[in-house]
Coordinates of C-alpha atoms in Angstrom, one line a residue:
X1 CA 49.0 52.4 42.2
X2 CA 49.1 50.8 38.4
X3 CA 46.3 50.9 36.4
X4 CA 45.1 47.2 35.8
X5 CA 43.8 46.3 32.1
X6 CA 41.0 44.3 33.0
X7 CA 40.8 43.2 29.3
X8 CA 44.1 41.9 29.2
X9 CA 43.5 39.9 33.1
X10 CA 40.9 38.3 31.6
X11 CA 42.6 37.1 28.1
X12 CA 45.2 35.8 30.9
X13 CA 43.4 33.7 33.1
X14 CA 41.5 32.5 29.5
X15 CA 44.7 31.3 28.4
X16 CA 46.1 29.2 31.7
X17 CA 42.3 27.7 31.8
X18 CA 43.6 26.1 28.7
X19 CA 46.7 25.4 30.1
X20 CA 48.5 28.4 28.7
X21 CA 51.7 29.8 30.6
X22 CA 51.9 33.7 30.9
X23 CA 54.5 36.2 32.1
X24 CA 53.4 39.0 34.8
X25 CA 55.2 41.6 37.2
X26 CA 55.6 40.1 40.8
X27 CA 57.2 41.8 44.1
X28 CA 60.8 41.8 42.6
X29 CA 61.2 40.2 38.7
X30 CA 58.5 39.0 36.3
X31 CA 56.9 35.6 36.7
X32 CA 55.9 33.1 35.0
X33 CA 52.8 31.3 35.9
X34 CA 49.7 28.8 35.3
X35 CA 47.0 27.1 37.2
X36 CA 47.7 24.5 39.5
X37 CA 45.5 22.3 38.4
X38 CA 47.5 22.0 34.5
X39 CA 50.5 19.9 34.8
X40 CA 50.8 20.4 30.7
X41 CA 51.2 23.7 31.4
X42 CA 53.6 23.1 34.6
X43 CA 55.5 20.8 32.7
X44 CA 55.8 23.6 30.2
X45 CA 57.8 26.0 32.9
X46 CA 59.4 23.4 33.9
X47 CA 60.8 23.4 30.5
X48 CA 61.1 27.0 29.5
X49 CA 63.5 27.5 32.5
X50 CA 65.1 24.2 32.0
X51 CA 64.3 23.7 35.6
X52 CA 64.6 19.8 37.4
X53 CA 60.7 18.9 39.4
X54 CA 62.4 17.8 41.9
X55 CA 63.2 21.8 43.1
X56 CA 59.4 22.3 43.3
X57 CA 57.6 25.7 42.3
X58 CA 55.7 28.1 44.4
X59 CA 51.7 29.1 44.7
X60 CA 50.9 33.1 44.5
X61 CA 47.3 33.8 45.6
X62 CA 45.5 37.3 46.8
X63 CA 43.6 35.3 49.6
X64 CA 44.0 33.0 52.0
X65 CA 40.7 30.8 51.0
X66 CA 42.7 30.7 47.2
X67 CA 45.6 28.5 48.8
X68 CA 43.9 26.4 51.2
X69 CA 42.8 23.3 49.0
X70 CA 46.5 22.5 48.9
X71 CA 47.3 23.1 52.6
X72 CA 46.8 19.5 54.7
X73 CA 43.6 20.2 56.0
X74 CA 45.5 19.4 59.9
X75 CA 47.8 21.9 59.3
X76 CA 45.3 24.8 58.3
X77 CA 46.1 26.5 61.8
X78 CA 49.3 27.6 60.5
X79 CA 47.8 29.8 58.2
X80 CA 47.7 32.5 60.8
X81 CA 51.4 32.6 59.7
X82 CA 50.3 35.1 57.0
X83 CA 49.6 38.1 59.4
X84 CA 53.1 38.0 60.1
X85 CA 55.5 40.2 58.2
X86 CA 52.7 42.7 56.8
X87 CA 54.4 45.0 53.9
X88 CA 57.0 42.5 53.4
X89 CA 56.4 39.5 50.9
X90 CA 57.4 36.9 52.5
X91 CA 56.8 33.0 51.0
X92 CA 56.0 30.6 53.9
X93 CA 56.3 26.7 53.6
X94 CA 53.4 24.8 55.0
X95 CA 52.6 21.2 54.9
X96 CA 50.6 19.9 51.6
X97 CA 47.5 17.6 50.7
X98 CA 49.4 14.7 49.2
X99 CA 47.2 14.7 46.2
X100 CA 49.2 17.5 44.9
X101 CA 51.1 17.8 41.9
X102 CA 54.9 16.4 42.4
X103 CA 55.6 19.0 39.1
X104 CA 54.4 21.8 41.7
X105 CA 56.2 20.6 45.4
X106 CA 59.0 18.7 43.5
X107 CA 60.5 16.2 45.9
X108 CA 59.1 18.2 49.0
X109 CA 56.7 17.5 51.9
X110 CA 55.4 21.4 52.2
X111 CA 54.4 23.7 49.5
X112 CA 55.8 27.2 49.5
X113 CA 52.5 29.9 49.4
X114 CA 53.1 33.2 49.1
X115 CA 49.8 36.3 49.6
X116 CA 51.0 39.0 46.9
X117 CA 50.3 42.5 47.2
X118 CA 51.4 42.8 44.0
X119 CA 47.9 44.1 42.1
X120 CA 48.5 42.1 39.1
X121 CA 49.0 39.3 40.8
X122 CA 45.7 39.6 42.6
X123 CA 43.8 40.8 40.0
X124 CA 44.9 37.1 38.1
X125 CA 44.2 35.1 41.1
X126 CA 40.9 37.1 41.8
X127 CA 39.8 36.8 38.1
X128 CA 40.7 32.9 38.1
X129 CA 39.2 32.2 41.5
X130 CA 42.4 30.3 42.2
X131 CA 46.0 30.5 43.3
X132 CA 48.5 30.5 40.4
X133 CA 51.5 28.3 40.2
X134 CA 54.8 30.8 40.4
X135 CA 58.0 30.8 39.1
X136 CA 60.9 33.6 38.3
X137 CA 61.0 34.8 34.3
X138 CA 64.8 32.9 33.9
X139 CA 66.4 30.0 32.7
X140 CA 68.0 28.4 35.4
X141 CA 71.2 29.6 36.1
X142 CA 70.5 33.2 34.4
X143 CA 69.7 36.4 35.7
X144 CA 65.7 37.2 36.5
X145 CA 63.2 39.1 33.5
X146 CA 62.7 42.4 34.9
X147 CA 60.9 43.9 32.5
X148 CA 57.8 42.9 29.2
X149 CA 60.6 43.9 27.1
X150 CA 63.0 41.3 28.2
X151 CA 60.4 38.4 28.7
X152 CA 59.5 39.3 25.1
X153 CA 62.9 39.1 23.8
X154 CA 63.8 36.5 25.6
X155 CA 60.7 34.0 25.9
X156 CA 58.0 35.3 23.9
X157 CA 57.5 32.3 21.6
X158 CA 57.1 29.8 24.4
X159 CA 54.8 31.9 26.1
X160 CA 51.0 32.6 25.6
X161 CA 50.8 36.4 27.0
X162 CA 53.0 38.7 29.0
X163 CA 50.9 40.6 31.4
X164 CA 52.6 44.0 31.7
X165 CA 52.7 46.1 34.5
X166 CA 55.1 47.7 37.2
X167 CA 57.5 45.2 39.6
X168 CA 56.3 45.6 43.1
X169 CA 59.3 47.7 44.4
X170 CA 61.5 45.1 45.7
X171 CA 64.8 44.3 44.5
X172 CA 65.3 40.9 46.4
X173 CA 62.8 37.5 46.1
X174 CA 61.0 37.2 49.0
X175 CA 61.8 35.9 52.1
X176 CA 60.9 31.9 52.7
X177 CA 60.4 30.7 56.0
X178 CA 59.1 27.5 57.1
X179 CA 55.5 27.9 59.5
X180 CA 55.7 25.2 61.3
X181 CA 59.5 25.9 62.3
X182 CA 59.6 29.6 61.5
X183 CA 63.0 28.9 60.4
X184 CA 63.9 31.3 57.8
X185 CA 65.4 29.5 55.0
X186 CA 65.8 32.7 52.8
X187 CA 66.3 36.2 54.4

């Protein structure tokens, strides 16, 4: 278990409610990450990995209530999807609300949600009452940040904080599989 700085959660979910972008440890790399709700700071990721909204971005959360104002409210059933896969992370596509964010679900008709074990990850989403928006610490077409020191030598100016902390023990992104389907579009 990693010791969480509460100080330092709480100087991060200050900064994305003014739509800072931070760096934190995930399942596999380092993230990078805002609130849903800030498409300044969305747009900003979107920039820093030089990465086309059309691809679409994912939402981390520590609980299932966190990610349920962007599920379409008929489709809520499938969030029983979640007690599938325990130990594993695993990133699971669900149909969206269509008021959401086309910087967030790009070109897409479902958002990919993923419930983190990781405990910085929860500890963000607990402290900002909110799933964050989720993203690997790259530019795209370059390896994944798997370490503070590498997000700070690589990013640190176009970033507001790097939460540091252990990676989550995996050496592989999650898996993504489609709920509806349960078609696994990643293994």
């Amino acid at each position: 278990m990693s010791y969480i700085n509460d100080f330092h959660i709480h100087r991060a979910v200050q900064l994305m409610q003014q739509d800072g972008v931070i760096a934190y440890p995930t399942e596999a790399v380092f993230g990078l990450g805002c609130l849903p709700d800030s498409d300044q700071a969305i747009q900003r990721i979107l920039d820093i990995k030089n990465r086309p909204w059309h691809k679409g971005l994912i939402l981390v959360a520590s609980e299932i209530q966190q990610v349920e104002p962007f599920i379409d409210p008929e489709a809520l059933d499938l969030l029983a999807c979640f007690d599938q896969y325990s130990g594993q992370p695993v990133t699971w596509l669900l149909p969206r609300v269509d008021t959401m964010s086309p910087l967030i679900c790009g070109r897409h008709p479902k958002i990919a949600i993923r419930l983190s074990q990781n405990p910085h990850i929860r500890a963000l989403c607990d402290k900002a009452g909110s799933a964050i928006v989720s993203t690997s610490a790259n530019r795209a077409g370059q390896p994944e940040m798997k370490s503070p020191e590498m997000i700070r030598n690589h990013m640190m100016t176009q970033l507001d904080m790097v939460v540091a902390g252990p990676l989550g023990g995996y050496d592989r992104p999650s898996k993504i599989i489609d709920a509806q389907t349960q078609q696994v579009l990643r293994d």
